[in-house]
Amino acid sequence: MSLRRTSSALVSVLALAAVGAVPTAAAAHGRADGFTRLSTFPAYLNSSIGDTAAAEISTVTEDGRTVVYTDSPGERLGFVDITNPSKPQPAGTLAMGGEPTSVAHLGGLLLAAVADGRLVVVSASRKIVRTIDLGGQPDSVAVAPSGRYIAVAIENERDEDVNGGALPQGPAGYLAVIDAKTWKLTKVALTGLSTVAPTDPEPEYVSINSRDEAVVSLQENNHLVVVSLATGKIKKHFTAGAVTVSGVDTVDDDRIALTGSITAKREPDGVTWITDELFATANEGDYEGGSRGWTIFNAKTGAVVWDAGNALEHIAVSYGQYPDKRSDAKGIEPENVAFGRFHGVPYVFVNSERGNFTAVYDVSNPRKPKFTQLLPTTNGPEGVVAVPSRGLVVVSSEEEDASIGIRGTVQVFGLGANPTNQLISRNGIPWGALSALSAVPGRKDRLVSVTDAVYTPTRILGLTTGGTIDSQLTVTKDGTPIGYDAEGIVARKQGGYWLAVEGSASTPNLLVRLDAKGRVQEEITLPADVAATITTNGLEGVAESGTSVWVAVQRTLKGDPANTARIGRYDTVTKTWSWLLYPLDAAPTGWSGLSEIVAVDGNMFAVIERDNQRGPLAAIKKIYTFDVPRTWSGTPTVTKKPAKDLLPILKSGNGWVQDKVEGLAIAGDGRTYAVTDNDGLDDATGETVFMNLGKLL
């Protein structure tokens, strides 16, 4: 569980902020309530915004009021006061003198494993009262429900730069067992058990049941071991096994195709007991495996009670959270699992490290777990803790890259309120990177969106105003599927579509006309003088009014006044362009620009104006309207009027505020809808927000 990731392979999910009544995911599965996100706490709030601060593994103190997380980059523990879980407060840090890898609590004590081989015991007053030499590099630490024993997985992690990371590499890992009464440490050897590198066991995670039995995952060895902590004896050990999973994406090719098959060792990371005889594993994979799912095992027999197969990846695809760039590796990478019983219902919570979500399962029948919800998280969810006494689930996410607005966080979810509504696709239609939105003429409950350059070929997605993606249409040119960087779409009254295509250093900005079957009928370039000043940050929206097609240019063109963007009108009769200037708000940080344009009537247009910031730095996410003159010469500046500030809505989901609000439509029901682009989970949290703004325009 060390920090071995980069920010370039991140992931996606989609939250629907709705004014109207939309069925929730939990309700769709027969439950009247579920978990909803209450808050998101950036770890840097315990230091400063310019500090590098992560939140990897976390625990919640016995009274349920303080989250304690490991901050490896800062070599410290972080504290968050969740007395009010909707308004968490920074509660300081405690230096560890090394990188903490895990933390747990024993009554009023905290137990922090530190990578240099120590278990640091911290009092309720945050004083280090004891340090125990573990004799090796620890990973996970767990406390027995009885309070009698502490177990620490001593991984002695292999060096991936030595011999290509191949096993074996000494020294061998083991399980450290500490008697909480005497603080005496006993080492339980784990060598000679696995068929994979038996001389080099690398225990990754440990969990303890009410019988004082520990289950330990030997991730790289693809093995599971059950240990009696009272005797220090191994009660059972068995391989985690391999599984053939069909119907998954196995190729990194900018498209999601659930047609591949893998045969892989499970190589479990996180483990958790469900009962005293059953436990669950998150099958992340590491050395040479990863089955992309999670499994329930019988601890007595070693038998597989249930396995997720391809289901978890299919769920990720349906919720827009699938990381295509990881298709040729380990897919969504289930990282960790936790168990909790809420209002009598037993749940397992499964973190997807690359998909940036926590999946919730009802395990009332462990042989047939029922998926109930997908909880969108920030990047790299590592730790997950169930707190049934307060009806809470806490997820800590380690990814930290301030340069792109990605920060390590602690997120709190609560049971009992209305769960987050979510956009979901039917029949496994893959989606993400919804870069535009349009009404469908003549239909009150229909919208269309389009995928941008994250995926190829370009697809037009049909969805209901209630948030269900239920159709897809591939764009073709001369009979061949084509990939554009489509940033705008409008469905035409006479059938077909217009696309606004953003250019690059090697491709031009285009206005593209499609027929009703998505076939390219016409590609229209910009005037040479305008095209010469645009490469990236070009066309971002398109609208149609009468015989004119209107486009929005995202950023200020070279030579134009500062803090302006261009609005272009293409006359389809005369085949000529004319231009207006649009005044942009000055962004406190970064830049501001346009990302959508919609025709309200023949004279009025609405645009989305946004900055390029996310999280707490986000400042401009607004809808403005403006009227256009009937005739003009030159490039006059329009007068804009505020219509809606979207920032409060984006904040109301209590998540990480998304930067790319890129779709806007006035549907046939008279309501206005907006959507964010999740960048296909690349260098973004992956969460998409789809907003029903009511009768706004």
XYZ file of C-alpha atoms in Angstrom:
697
model
C 0.000 0.000 0.000
C 2.927 2.328 -0.518
C 2.646 5.366 -2.769
C 3.588 3.835 -6.084
C 1.177 5.615 -8.406
C 1.397 8.575 -10.710
C -1.357 11.037 -11.427
C -1.534 10.190 -15.122
C -3.713 7.107 -14.763
C -6.749 8.316 -12.973
C -10.447 7.603 -13.182
C -14.298 8.500 -13.386
C -17.860 8.543 -11.884
C -20.980 10.576 -12.365
C -23.213 12.307 -9.828
C -26.582 13.695 -10.864
C -27.557 16.872 -9.021
C -31.270 16.958 -9.717
C -33.994 19.446 -8.949
C -36.665 17.025 -10.132
C -37.382 13.623 -8.645
C -35.035 11.015 -10.084
C -34.878 7.381 -8.890
C -31.743 6.722 -6.882
C -29.385 3.817 -7.378
C -30.342 2.426 -3.986
C -34.042 2.724 -4.713
C -33.521 0.963 -8.018
C -32.197 -1.989 -6.053
C -35.134 -2.104 -3.666
C -33.739 -0.012 -0.787
C -35.436 3.102 0.501
C -32.252 4.697 1.789
C -28.569 4.525 1.199
C -25.263 6.295 1.705
C -24.781 9.872 0.643
C -21.641 11.971 0.611
C -21.605 14.386 3.515
C -18.225 16.059 3.127
C -14.816 16.144 1.479
C -11.827 17.250 3.542
C -8.550 18.058 1.718
C -5.611 16.849 3.778
C -3.719 20.086 3.164
C -6.169 21.871 5.490
C -4.090 20.425 8.308
C -1.047 22.319 7.025
C -1.282 24.723 4.079
C -2.599 24.712 0.533
C 0.957 24.718 -0.804
C 1.913 21.660 1.209
C 2.074 18.128 -0.199
C -0.327 16.137 1.948
C -1.940 12.762 1.324
C -4.487 10.637 3.151
C -3.781 6.946 2.670
C -5.007 4.607 5.423
C -7.387 5.874 8.089
C -9.086 4.862 11.290
C -11.826 6.464 13.362
C -11.375 6.852 17.091
C -13.473 4.835 19.514
C -15.945 7.681 20.082
C -16.481 7.982 16.312
C -15.595 11.673 16.303
C -12.073 11.854 14.903
C -10.609 10.484 11.681
C -6.903 9.706 11.900
C -5.102 9.176 8.592
C -1.577 8.361 7.469
C 0.160 11.093 5.491
C 3.171 9.415 3.944
C 4.640 12.443 2.096
C 4.413 14.500 5.267
C 5.715 11.668 7.517
C 2.871 12.343 9.935
C -0.578 11.390 11.110
C -3.403 13.770 10.301
C -6.481 14.363 12.423
C -9.963 15.427 11.300
C -12.754 16.329 13.707
C -15.987 14.772 12.381
C -18.180 15.648 15.350
C -20.310 17.201 12.629
C -19.582 14.871 9.689
C -21.032 17.401 7.256
C -18.529 20.019 8.391
C -15.237 18.303 9.234
C -12.619 20.468 10.883
C -8.819 20.280 10.732
C -7.511 18.911 14.016
C -3.762 18.975 13.473
C -0.976 16.515 12.761
C 1.561 14.451 14.659
C 5.056 13.852 13.271
C 6.081 10.204 12.981
C 9.733 10.646 12.060
C 9.197 8.419 9.049
C 6.529 7.373 6.554
C 3.462 5.905 8.282
C 1.942 2.993 6.363
C -1.114 2.178 8.461
C -2.981 3.249 11.587
C -5.530 1.639 13.901
C -6.927 2.362 17.350
C -7.038 0.369 20.577
C -9.384 2.043 23.011
C -7.973 5.547 23.437
C -4.616 4.618 21.902
C -3.503 5.013 18.315
C -1.191 2.469 16.714
C 0.798 3.733 13.750
C 3.037 1.473 11.692
C 6.044 3.366 10.325
C 7.998 2.192 7.288
C 11.330 2.218 9.109
C 10.163 -0.712 11.247
C 8.398 0.852 14.220
C 4.955 0.600 15.768
C 4.308 3.960 17.404
C 1.764 4.005 20.235
C 0.046 7.359 20.718
C -2.103 8.383 23.660
C -5.433 10.193 23.480
C -3.540 13.403 24.242
C -1.327 12.733 21.189
C 1.775 11.862 23.102
C 4.007 9.054 21.895
C 3.921 6.701 24.855
C 5.614 3.644 23.411
C 7.645 2.589 20.388
C 7.942 -1.068 19.436
C 10.654 -2.368 17.144
C 8.860 -4.557 14.611
C 12.041 -5.875 13.043
C 10.969 -5.199 9.491
C 9.044 -2.903 7.150
C 5.356 -2.912 8.123
C 2.320 -2.416 5.960
C -1.074 -3.054 7.579
C -1.911 -2.937 11.286
C -5.111 -4.304 12.851
C -6.560 -4.572 16.359
C -8.599 -7.554 17.531
C -12.251 -6.779 18.416
C -11.471 -8.311 21.803
C -8.782 -5.677 22.320
C -6.270 -8.336 23.338
C -4.053 -8.491 20.261
C -2.475 -6.259 17.668
C -1.352 -7.752 14.354
C 1.029 -6.076 11.928
C 1.776 -7.373 8.442
C 5.533 -7.039 7.987
C 5.823 -6.905 4.234
C 9.533 -6.222 3.718
C 8.431 -5.012 0.326
C 10.441 -6.065 -2.691
C 12.429 -3.513 -4.657
C 10.861 -3.206 -8.094
C 14.136 -1.895 -9.498
C 15.997 -5.086 -8.561
C 15.811 -7.889 -11.121
C 12.676 -6.355 -12.589
C 10.932 -6.672 -9.249
C 10.936 -10.453 -9.472
C 10.520 -12.573 -6.347
C 12.149 -13.825 -4.228
C 13.941 -10.930 -2.592
C 14.987 -11.161 1.025
C 14.365 -10.609 3.802
C 11.167 -12.614 4.193
C 8.073 -10.937 5.574
C 6.081 -12.227 8.552
C 3.200 -11.424 10.877
C 4.038 -9.516 14.053
C 1.623 -10.278 16.900
C 1.613 -8.021 19.956
C -0.099 -8.876 23.225
C -1.891 -5.667 24.174
C -1.572 -6.493 27.889
C 2.182 -7.082 27.996
C 3.247 -5.424 24.716
C 5.275 -8.535 23.995
C 5.899 -9.125 20.285
C 5.820 -12.560 18.668
C 6.822 -13.208 15.076
C 4.746 -15.683 13.083
C 6.742 -17.045 10.166
C 4.904 -17.245 6.862
C 7.596 -18.903 4.764
C 7.092 -22.253 3.050
C 3.363 -21.764 2.550
C 2.796 -20.407 -0.932
C 3.715 -21.951 -4.239
C 4.801 -18.505 -5.481
C 8.156 -17.531 -3.923
C 7.610 -19.522 -0.708
C 10.852 -18.178 0.770
C 9.739 -14.572 0.300
C 6.227 -14.026 1.698
C 5.098 -10.403 1.402
C 2.098 -9.952 3.725
C 0.075 -6.961 2.608
C -3.037 -6.650 4.735
C -4.458 -8.120 7.929
C -7.905 -8.298 9.528
C -8.977 -9.916 12.826
C -12.277 -11.596 13.741
C -13.999 -12.002 17.127
C -12.186 -15.303 17.702
C -8.818 -13.538 17.717
C -7.996 -15.054 14.342
C -6.146 -12.992 11.760
C -6.459 -13.397 8.022
C -3.380 -12.187 6.185
C -3.076 -11.550 2.456
C 0.257 -12.400 0.856
C -0.448 -10.331 -2.220
C 2.532 -11.041 -4.462
C 2.487 -14.692 -3.367
C -1.239 -14.995 -4.206
C -1.844 -16.658 -0.870
C -4.060 -16.304 2.205
C -3.185 -17.327 5.736
C -5.377 -17.655 8.840
C -3.456 -17.311 12.127
C -4.538 -17.896 15.730
C -3.233 -14.847 17.559
C -3.557 -16.560 20.943
C -1.219 -19.402 19.975
C 0.732 -17.861 17.108
C -0.092 -20.957 15.061
C -1.233 -21.067 11.454
C -4.727 -22.556 11.358
C -5.207 -22.613 7.604
C -3.487 -21.390 4.491
C -4.437 -21.664 0.846
C -3.885 -20.102 -2.523
C -6.096 -17.175 -3.500
C -6.386 -18.925 -6.841
C -6.729 -17.748 -10.387
C -9.825 -16.958 -12.371
C -10.734 -16.492 -16.020
C -12.783 -13.352 -16.495
C -14.475 -12.688 -19.825
C -16.289 -9.576 -20.995
C -13.618 -7.069 -19.915
C -11.577 -4.443 -21.752
C -7.984 -5.579 -22.185
C -6.638 -3.025 -24.683
C -5.617 0.592 -24.054
C -6.963 2.036 -27.299
C -9.156 5.004 -26.292
C -12.294 2.913 -26.498
C -14.123 0.789 -23.956
C -14.872 -2.623 -25.423
C -15.992 -5.331 -23.001
C -14.991 -8.133 -25.335
C -11.686 -9.320 -23.929
C -10.764 -12.090 -21.529
C -8.092 -12.464 -18.860
C -6.845 -15.387 -16.825
C -5.147 -14.010 -13.754
C -4.169 -14.751 -10.199
C -6.307 -12.813 -7.764
C -3.359 -11.424 -5.768
C -5.560 -9.826 -3.082
C -4.625 -6.630 -1.313
C -7.204 -5.591 1.316
C -9.024 -8.238 3.375
C -11.876 -8.022 5.864
C -13.841 -10.515 7.910
C -17.571 -10.667 7.205
C -18.304 -13.338 9.792
C -15.961 -15.413 11.945
C -15.769 -17.921 9.097
C -16.035 -15.795 5.946
C -13.806 -13.002 4.719
C -13.642 -10.786 1.634
C -10.645 -9.802 -0.481
C -10.011 -6.939 -2.913
C -8.142 -8.539 -5.805
C -5.961 -5.659 -6.911
C -3.086 -7.677 -8.301
C 0.513 -6.559 -8.150
C 3.310 -8.949 -9.106
C 1.677 -10.782 -12.009
C -2.041 -10.825 -11.429
C -5.201 -8.978 -10.534
C -8.658 -10.322 -11.356
C -10.441 -6.917 -11.344
C -12.987 -7.993 -8.759
C -13.446 -9.105 -5.182
C -14.043 -12.474 -3.574
C -15.592 -14.041 -0.483
C -13.675 -17.021 0.947
C -14.461 -19.658 3.551
C -11.635 -19.475 6.103
C -12.044 -23.091 7.241
C -11.962 -24.736 3.839
C -10.315 -22.134 1.613
C -13.230 -22.477 -0.784
C -14.479 -19.552 -2.851
C -17.980 -18.709 -1.638
C -18.542 -15.982 -4.241
C -16.498 -14.078 -6.822
C -17.379 -10.826 -8.573
C -16.040 -11.973 -11.950
C -16.501 -9.106 -14.424
C -19.400 -7.526 -12.527
C -17.447 -4.775 -10.777
C -15.859 -3.578 -14.013
C -19.258 -3.634 -15.742
C -20.641 -1.520 -12.906
C -17.785 0.948 -13.386
C -18.574 1.162 -17.109
C -22.281 1.746 -16.482
C -21.536 4.559 -14.050
C -18.955 6.241 -16.285
C -16.115 5.315 -13.935
C -14.051 2.929 -16.023
C -10.345 3.862 -16.515
C -9.709 2.892 -20.119
C -6.002 3.685 -19.879
C -5.693 0.812 -17.395
C -7.341 -1.727 -19.705
C -4.076 -3.431 -20.609
C -2.985 -3.530 -16.960
C -5.248 -4.277 -14.005
C -8.381 -2.355 -14.910
C -10.192 -0.732 -12.012
C -7.814 -2.268 -9.413
C -9.940 -3.117 -6.367
C -7.669 -1.919 -3.582
C -9.357 -2.371 -0.244
C -12.465 -3.699 1.482
C -14.269 -2.985 4.729
C -17.249 -4.513 6.497
C -19.959 -2.914 8.600
C -23.467 -3.691 9.795
C -25.833 -0.739 9.490
C -29.388 -0.945 10.836
C -29.027 -4.711 10.833
C -27.872 -4.913 7.221
C -24.331 -6.276 6.618
C -22.403 -4.327 3.978
C -19.065 -4.754 2.242
C -17.411 -1.622 0.849
C -14.955 -2.098 -2.025
C -12.515 0.633 -3.055
C -11.486 0.911 -6.709
C -8.117 2.645 -6.748
C -8.139 3.435 -10.468
C -11.891 3.898 -10.861
C -12.119 6.426 -8.021
C -15.154 4.911 -6.382
C -16.338 2.775 -3.498
C -18.857 0.070 -4.376
C -21.414 -0.869 -1.715
C -22.713 -4.436 -1.441
C -25.413 -5.922 0.771
C -23.996 -9.274 1.919
C -27.038 -10.537 3.810
C -26.578 -13.606 1.644
C -22.798 -13.939 1.230
C -23.311 -16.394 -1.616
C -25.245 -13.746 -3.550
C -24.026 -10.250 -2.604
C -26.190 -7.451 -3.994
C -24.631 -4.298 -5.388
C -26.545 -1.339 -3.972
C -24.564 1.820 -4.710
C -21.502 3.328 -6.289
C -20.013 6.141 -4.212
C -17.816 8.546 -6.224
C -14.558 9.434 -4.474
C -11.509 11.535 -5.163
C -8.410 10.060 -6.765
C -6.846 6.853 -5.509
C -9.172 5.733 -2.706
C -6.982 3.633 -0.449
C -8.507 3.462 3.018
C -12.130 2.665 3.837
C -13.571 2.475 7.350
C -17.114 1.622 8.397
C -18.404 3.419 11.498
C -21.818 1.811 12.178
C -22.173 3.526 15.558
C -22.574 6.817 13.740
C -23.948 5.542 10.447
C -20.815 6.658 8.596
C -18.319 5.371 6.057
C -14.968 7.151 5.746
C -12.851 6.916 2.575
C -9.299 8.273 2.417
C -7.712 8.962 -0.980
C -3.978 9.242 -1.422
C -3.502 10.881 -4.831
C -1.835 14.280 -4.480
C -0.839 16.491 -7.410
C -1.529 20.148 -6.686
C -0.309 21.160 -10.163
C -3.486 19.725 -11.688
C -5.818 20.364 -8.762
C -5.814 16.793 -7.445
C -5.484 16.619 -3.662
C -5.464 13.875 -1.056
C -8.740 13.865 0.858
C -10.861 12.291 3.535
C -14.487 11.853 2.482
C -17.377 11.057 4.786
C -20.547 9.272 3.659
C -23.621 8.841 5.818
C -26.527 6.402 5.899
C -30.106 7.511 6.128
C -30.250 10.647 4.002
C -31.184 10.623 0.335
C -28.288 8.953 -1.489
C -26.535 10.695 -4.349
C -28.460 10.369 -7.584
C -26.342 9.057 -10.419
C -26.316 8.934 -14.172
C -26.160 5.355 -15.404
C -26.149 3.664 -18.784
C -28.271 0.735 -19.881
C -27.095 -2.412 -21.613
C -23.463 -1.737 -20.794
C -23.149 1.342 -23.013
C -19.722 2.768 -22.117
C -19.508 6.458 -21.550
C -17.466 9.290 -20.106
C -16.079 12.655 -21.224
C -19.514 14.125 -21.960
C -18.288 17.298 -23.611
C -21.594 18.819 -24.727
C -25.355 18.588 -24.398
C -28.331 19.263 -26.652
C -32.077 19.000 -26.573
C -33.757 16.678 -29.048
C -36.307 18.644 -31.087
C -39.852 17.411 -30.577
C -39.003 15.312 -27.488
C -39.722 16.541 -23.978
C -37.645 13.974 -22.160
C -34.668 13.457 -24.476
C -31.144 14.860 -24.657
C -28.023 13.968 -26.612
C -24.380 14.293 -25.691
C -21.117 13.543 -27.450
C -17.769 12.074 -26.429
C -14.627 14.109 -26.967
C -11.090 13.101 -27.972
C -10.614 10.943 -24.874
C -12.436 8.204 -26.777
C -12.368 7.177 -30.403
C -14.356 6.936 -32.577
C -16.670 9.805 -31.673
C -20.046 8.652 -30.369
C -23.334 10.476 -29.882
C -25.077 9.296 -26.729
C -28.812 9.524 -26.182
C -30.117 10.005 -22.664
C -33.272 10.770 -20.778
C -33.718 13.959 -18.809
C -33.952 11.652 -15.795
C -30.342 10.578 -16.212
C -30.281 7.287 -18.144
C -27.961 6.830 -21.134
C -29.793 4.390 -23.386
C -28.480 4.763 -26.947
C -25.281 5.375 -28.869
C -24.471 6.338 -32.436
C -20.986 6.131 -33.943
C -19.902 9.018 -36.157
C -18.596 7.892 -39.565
C -16.926 9.540 -42.511
C -16.950 7.862 -45.914
C -18.241 4.709 -44.244
C -15.452 4.554 -41.637
C -15.740 5.445 -37.930
C -13.919 8.691 -37.195
C -12.591 10.300 -34.056
C -13.013 14.041 -33.570
C -12.355 16.188 -30.532
C -16.056 16.983 -30.459
C -16.700 19.737 -27.910
C -20.179 20.837 -29.001
C -23.313 19.228 -30.380
C -26.760 20.367 -31.433
C -29.528 18.102 -32.686
C -31.220 19.671 -35.704
C -34.966 20.104 -36.210
C -34.675 18.710 -39.732
C -32.683 15.733 -38.500
C -28.997 15.143 -38.030
C -26.503 17.086 -35.962
C -23.904 19.821 -35.954
C -20.630 19.181 -34.133
C -18.126 21.777 -32.970
C -14.699 20.154 -33.256
C -11.743 21.591 -31.391
C -8.465 21.619 -33.262
C -4.904 20.902 -32.214
C -1.440 21.760 -33.402
C -1.936 19.333 -36.298
C -5.711 19.406 -36.933
C -8.034 22.329 -37.714
C -11.075 23.512 -35.803
C -14.139 22.360 -37.708
C -17.863 22.782 -37.904
C -19.155 19.354 -38.933
C -22.631 18.516 -40.249
C -23.924 14.972 -39.738
C -27.042 13.240 -40.978
C -29.404 11.375 -38.660
C -27.241 8.259 -38.866
C -24.115 10.101 -37.751
C -22.551 10.222 -41.223
C -20.387 13.239 -42.023
C -22.027 15.376 -44.702
C -19.865 18.480 -44.533
C -16.735 19.784 -42.803
C -16.498 23.576 -42.575
C -13.249 25.265 -41.675
C -12.858 28.640 -40.027
C -11.761 31.722 -41.977
C -8.011 31.693 -42.512
C -7.352 34.779 -40.390
C -9.249 33.312 -37.432
C -7.900 29.785 -37.886
C -4.364 31.165 -37.762
C -4.930 32.388 -34.204
C -6.517 29.150 -32.874
C -5.052 25.735 -32.231
C -6.087 24.280 -28.879
C -8.742 25.989 -26.736
C -10.746 26.532 -29.894
C -14.357 25.623 -30.691
C -16.225 24.568 -27.549
C -19.910 24.866 -28.350
C -22.404 24.990 -31.189
C -26.006 26.168 -31.592
C -28.422 26.527 -34.492
C -30.970 29.250 -35.085
C -32.758 29.488 -38.420
C -30.216 29.340 -41.231
C -27.326 30.300 -38.941
C -24.997 28.070 -36.953
C -23.314 29.652 -33.946
C -20.069 28.595 -32.291
C -18.258 29.583 -29.103
C -14.467 29.854 -29.044
C -13.071 28.927 -25.653
C -10.172 31.332 -25.104
C -9.058 34.801 -26.140
C -7.618 34.885 -29.654
C -4.237 36.405 -30.320
C -4.802 40.052 -31.187
C -8.215 40.303 -29.527
C -8.775 42.360 -26.370
C -7.822 40.656 -23.119
C -10.527 38.709 -21.296
C -12.691 38.261 -24.365
C -13.781 35.224 -26.362
C -15.251 34.961 -29.830
C -18.823 34.071 -30.743
C -19.018 33.060 -34.405
C -22.008 32.921 -36.752
C -21.878 30.804 -39.889
C -24.547 31.644 -42.465
C -25.417 28.349 -44.162
C -26.934 30.198 -47.133
C -24.109 32.618 -47.948
C -21.389 30.346 -46.528
C -19.852 33.278 -44.685
C -18.647 33.900 -41.130
C -19.177 36.908 -38.867
C -17.949 37.424 -35.324
C -18.837 38.970 -31.971
C -16.726 39.478 -28.878
C -17.879 38.147 -25.532
C -16.506 39.742 -22.306
C -15.065 37.157 -19.903
C -14.888 37.415 -16.135
C -11.311 37.648 -14.893
C -10.342 34.404 -13.148
C -8.705 34.735 -9.709
C -6.521 31.728 -10.590
C -5.755 30.310 -14.022
C -7.908 31.383 -16.930
C -11.590 31.704 -17.829
C -13.313 30.862 -21.079
C -16.455 29.618 -22.800
C -17.423 25.959 -22.987
C -20.947 25.914 -24.448
C -23.499 27.966 -26.364
C -27.261 27.384 -26.636
C -29.929 29.222 -28.625
C -32.650 30.377 -26.233
C -34.640 32.032 -29.021
C -33.829 33.688 -32.319
C -32.050 36.569 -30.634
C -30.927 35.360 -27.205
C -28.167 32.873 -26.469
C -26.900 31.278 -23.294
C -23.293 30.291 -22.636
C -21.333 28.487 -19.960
C -18.428 30.557 -18.713
C -15.929 28.789 -16.478
C -12.421 28.907 -15.113
C -10.024 25.962 -15.331
C -9.877 25.349 -11.579
C -11.315 22.524 -9.507
C -11.810 21.866 -5.807
C -11.611 24.876 -3.453
C -9.891 27.001 -6.131
C -12.905 26.833 -8.464
C -14.443 30.314 -8.749
C -16.230 30.765 -12.088
C -18.872 28.240 -13.178
C -21.706 30.362 -14.529
C -24.442 30.576 -17.124
C -24.809 33.938 -18.838
C -27.190 35.095 -21.547
C -26.705 37.754 -24.208
C -28.658 39.191 -27.118
C -27.171 39.561 -30.580
C -27.766 42.505 -32.905
C -29.741 41.765 -36.048
C -26.935 43.169 -38.171
C -23.440 44.346 -37.379
C -20.050 45.071 -38.829
C -16.638 44.408 -37.383
C -16.534 42.516 -34.100
C -18.766 44.320 -31.576
C -18.876 43.222 -27.941
C -22.116 41.761 -26.610
C -23.607 42.629 -23.239
C -23.991 39.621 -20.974
C -26.501 39.037 -18.202
C -26.111 36.523 -15.350
C -28.571 33.632 -15.439
C -27.236 31.035 -12.981
C -24.211 30.513 -10.784
C -23.458 26.782 -10.929
C -20.793 26.799 -8.236
C -23.249 26.362 -5.322
C -24.782 23.375 -7.115
C -21.380 21.830 -7.780
C -20.518 22.307 -4.107
C -23.836 20.909 -2.893
C -22.757 17.360 -3.729
C -20.070 17.699 -1.025
C -17.414 16.325 -3.348
C -14.442 17.750 -5.229
C -15.779 20.627 -7.350
C -15.359 19.738 -11.010
C -13.698 22.200 -13.372
C -15.133 21.299 -16.773
C -18.790 22.294 -16.942
C -19.128 21.754 -20.683
C -22.706 20.848 -21.606
C -25.904 22.931 -21.531
C -29.337 22.291 -23.026
C -32.893 23.527 -22.788
C -34.982 20.379 -23.177
C -38.467 20.029 -24.571
C -39.850 20.008 -21.035
C -38.685 23.610 -20.642
C -36.030 22.702 -18.102
C -32.361 23.523 -18.413
C -29.757 20.795 -17.969
C -25.982 20.988 -17.591
C -23.216 18.387 -17.443
C -19.509 18.251 -16.645
C -16.830 16.509 -18.707
C -14.886 13.954 -16.632
C -11.968 13.758 -19.085
C -12.406 9.999 -19.272
C -10.850 9.723 -15.793
C -7.506 11.035 -16.990
C -5.922 13.441 -14.484
C -9.360 14.073 -12.990
C -11.496 12.581 -10.257
C -13.689 11.069 -12.947
C -16.896 12.258 -11.365
C -19.422 13.756 -13.766
C -22.142 16.052 -12.471
C -25.404 16.183 -14.413
C -27.654 19.014 -13.273
C -31.381 19.577 -13.660
C -31.625 23.338 -13.212
C -35.383 23.612 -13.592
C -37.116 26.207 -15.773
C -34.266 28.650 -15.921
C -34.136 30.152 -19.424
